[in-house]
Amino acid sequence: MARVAVVTGGTRGIGAAISVALKNKGYRVAANYGGNDAAARQFQSEHGIPVFKFDVGDYGACEKGVAQIVKEVGPVEVLVNNAGITRDGMLHRMSKESWDAVIRTNLDSVFNMTRLVVEGMRARNFGRIVSISSINGRKGQIGQANYSAAKAGLLGFTKAVAQEGAAKGITCNVIAPGYIGTEMVAAMPKEVLETKILPFIPVGRLGTTEDVARCVAFLAADEAGFITGACLDANGGQYMA
Ligand code: CAA
């Protein structure tokens, strides 16, 4: 029986590529999304992957959303914590709202979703948890105190949960993508991207969503059971930790 994979923020950008890559590997995929109904509808009709709308930053909404996925698709064996937002700004100008929004969507969400699937994974002695961090959680980034803090938080979370799950067949890993050609990166000031980012990517290009999706497929595989608590960088050589 094909394994069930849930991808948060799974209908657009990196998440959409992850959903499609896992489907192509034979998983039964459920793609979560937060707000963009039109994009989700188009994604569903294009790829035949069911979509589930709920706010991953809201624990109660996740409880209902995960219960619906379990009922309609099956018990969650692979969780990909991908949903994320940016609210960039220098710290001395950052609002409390921008801080809270990013921590809630990028870090609280990972607790919410993982907490709700991990008991089932323990009971079944199998689980794959993959969270999408960022190069900027590894090295910090001007204008991203909130985002860098949340993405760095995923690294600590992953190492703790990896130790807790190891004896139960559950792996927990993190991927730290660099600058990928998505709407999120397109929203950056063009001048910053061209003068402060692109010249420092040795591979000489932005990453593609598929560059990240293949990392997820690798870590989600049954055969990846000896890889846990790891951080896989996919950043074109921009940062080597
Ligand atoms: N590296 C070095 N210096 C930088 C810089 C950078 N990446 N970005 C800005 N600066 C410098 C500016 O040149 C400026 O210096 P001077 O005062 O000497 O001219 C100073 O920092 C302040 O910049 P601004 O006056 O432009 O301040 P601002 O408030 O208008 O904007 C900013 C600052 C919000 C940081 C803006 O430059 C910005 O949005 N930068 C992009 C931040 C970024 O990398 N976001 C990533 C989005 S994609 C993503 O998050 C996905 C992922 O995981 C990689």
CSV table of C-alpha atoms and ligand atoms in Angstrom, one decimal, residues 86 88-90 93 133-136 141-144 147 177-179 184-185 188-189 192 196-197, ligand 1:
chain,number,residue,atom,x,y,z
A,86,THR,CA,8.3,36.3,4.9
A,88,ASP,CA,11.2,41.3,5.8
A,89,GLY,CA,12.4,44.5,7.4
A,90,MET,CA,15.3,45.7,9.5
A,93,ARG,CA,11.7,49.0,12.0
A,133,SER,CA,14.3,25.5,6.8
A,134,SER,CA,16.5,28.1,4.9
A,135,ILE,CA,20.0,29.2,4.2
A,136,ASN,CA,19.0,32.2,6.3
A,141,GLN,CA,20.1,37.5,6.9
A,142,ILE,CA,19.8,41.3,7.0
A,143,GLY,CA,16.1,42.1,7.1
A,144,GLN,CA,15.1,38.7,8.3
A,147,TYR,CA,12.5,34.5,9.4
A,177,PRO,CA,17.3,25.7,0.6
A,178,GLY,CA,19.2,28.7,-0.7
A,179,TYR,CA,17.5,31.3,-3.0
A,184,MET,CA,8.9,34.7,-2.4
A,185,VAL,CA,12.3,35.5,-3.9
A,188,MET,CA,12.6,40.8,-2.8
A,189,PRO,CA,13.9,44.2,-3.9
A,192,VAL,CA,19.2,43.5,-3.5
A,196,LYS,CA,23.7,41.2,-2.8
A,197,ILE,CA,22.6,37.6,-3.5
B,1,CAA,N1,23.5,42.3,2.2
B,1,CAA,C1,24.2,43.4,2.6
B,1,CAA,N2,23.7,44.6,2.9
B,1,CAA,C2,22.3,44.7,2.7
B,1,CAA,C3,21.5,43.7,2.3
B,1,CAA,C4,22.2,42.4,2.0
B,1,CAA,N3,21.5,41.4,1.6
B,1,CAA,N4,20.3,44.1,2.1
B,1,CAA,C5,20.3,45.4,2.5
B,1,CAA,N5,21.5,45.8,2.8
B,1,CAA,C6,22.0,47.1,3.2
B,1,CAA,C7,21.5,48.2,2.3
B,1,CAA,O1,22.5,48.3,1.2
B,1,CAA,C8,21.6,49.4,3.2
B,1,CAA,O2,22.9,49.8,3.4
B,1,CAA,P1,23.3,51.4,3.3
B,1,CAA,O3,22.4,52.0,4.4
B,1,CAA,O4,24.7,51.4,3.6
B,1,CAA,O5,22.9,51.8,2.0
B,1,CAA,C9,21.1,48.8,4.5
B,1,CAA,O6,21.3,47.4,4.5
B,1,CAA,C10,19.6,49.1,4.8
B,1,CAA,O7,18.9,48.9,3.6
B,1,CAA,P2,17.7,49.8,3.1
B,1,CAA,O8,17.9,51.2,3.4
B,1,CAA,O9,17.4,49.4,1.7
B,1,CAA,O10,16.6,49.4,4.2
B,1,CAA,P3,15.1,48.9,3.9
B,1,CAA,O11,14.5,48.9,5.2
B,1,CAA,O12,14.5,49.7,2.8
B,1,CAA,O13,15.3,47.4,3.3
B,1,CAA,C11,15.7,45.1,3.7
B,1,CAA,C12,16.1,46.5,4.0
B,1,CAA,C13,14.3,44.8,4.2
B,1,CAA,C14,16.7,44.2,4.3
B,1,CAA,C15,15.6,44.9,2.1
B,1,CAA,O14,16.9,45.2,1.6
B,1,CAA,C16,15.3,43.5,1.8
B,1,CAA,O15,14.2,43.1,1.7
B,1,CAA,N6,16.3,42.7,1.6
B,1,CAA,C17,16.2,41.3,1.2
B,1,CAA,C18,16.2,40.4,2.4
B,1,CAA,C19,16.3,39.0,2.0
B,1,CAA,O16,17.3,38.4,1.6
B,1,CAA,N7,15.1,38.3,2.0
B,1,CAA,C20,15.0,36.9,1.5
B,1,CAA,C21,13.7,36.7,0.9
B,1,CAA,S1,13.6,35.1,0.1
B,1,CAA,C22,13.5,34.0,1.4
B,1,CAA,O17,13.4,34.3,2.5
B,1,CAA,C23,13.6,32.6,1.0
B,1,CAA,C24,14.8,31.9,1.6
B,1,CAA,O18,14.6,31.2,2.5
B,1,CAA,C25,16.1,32.2,1.0
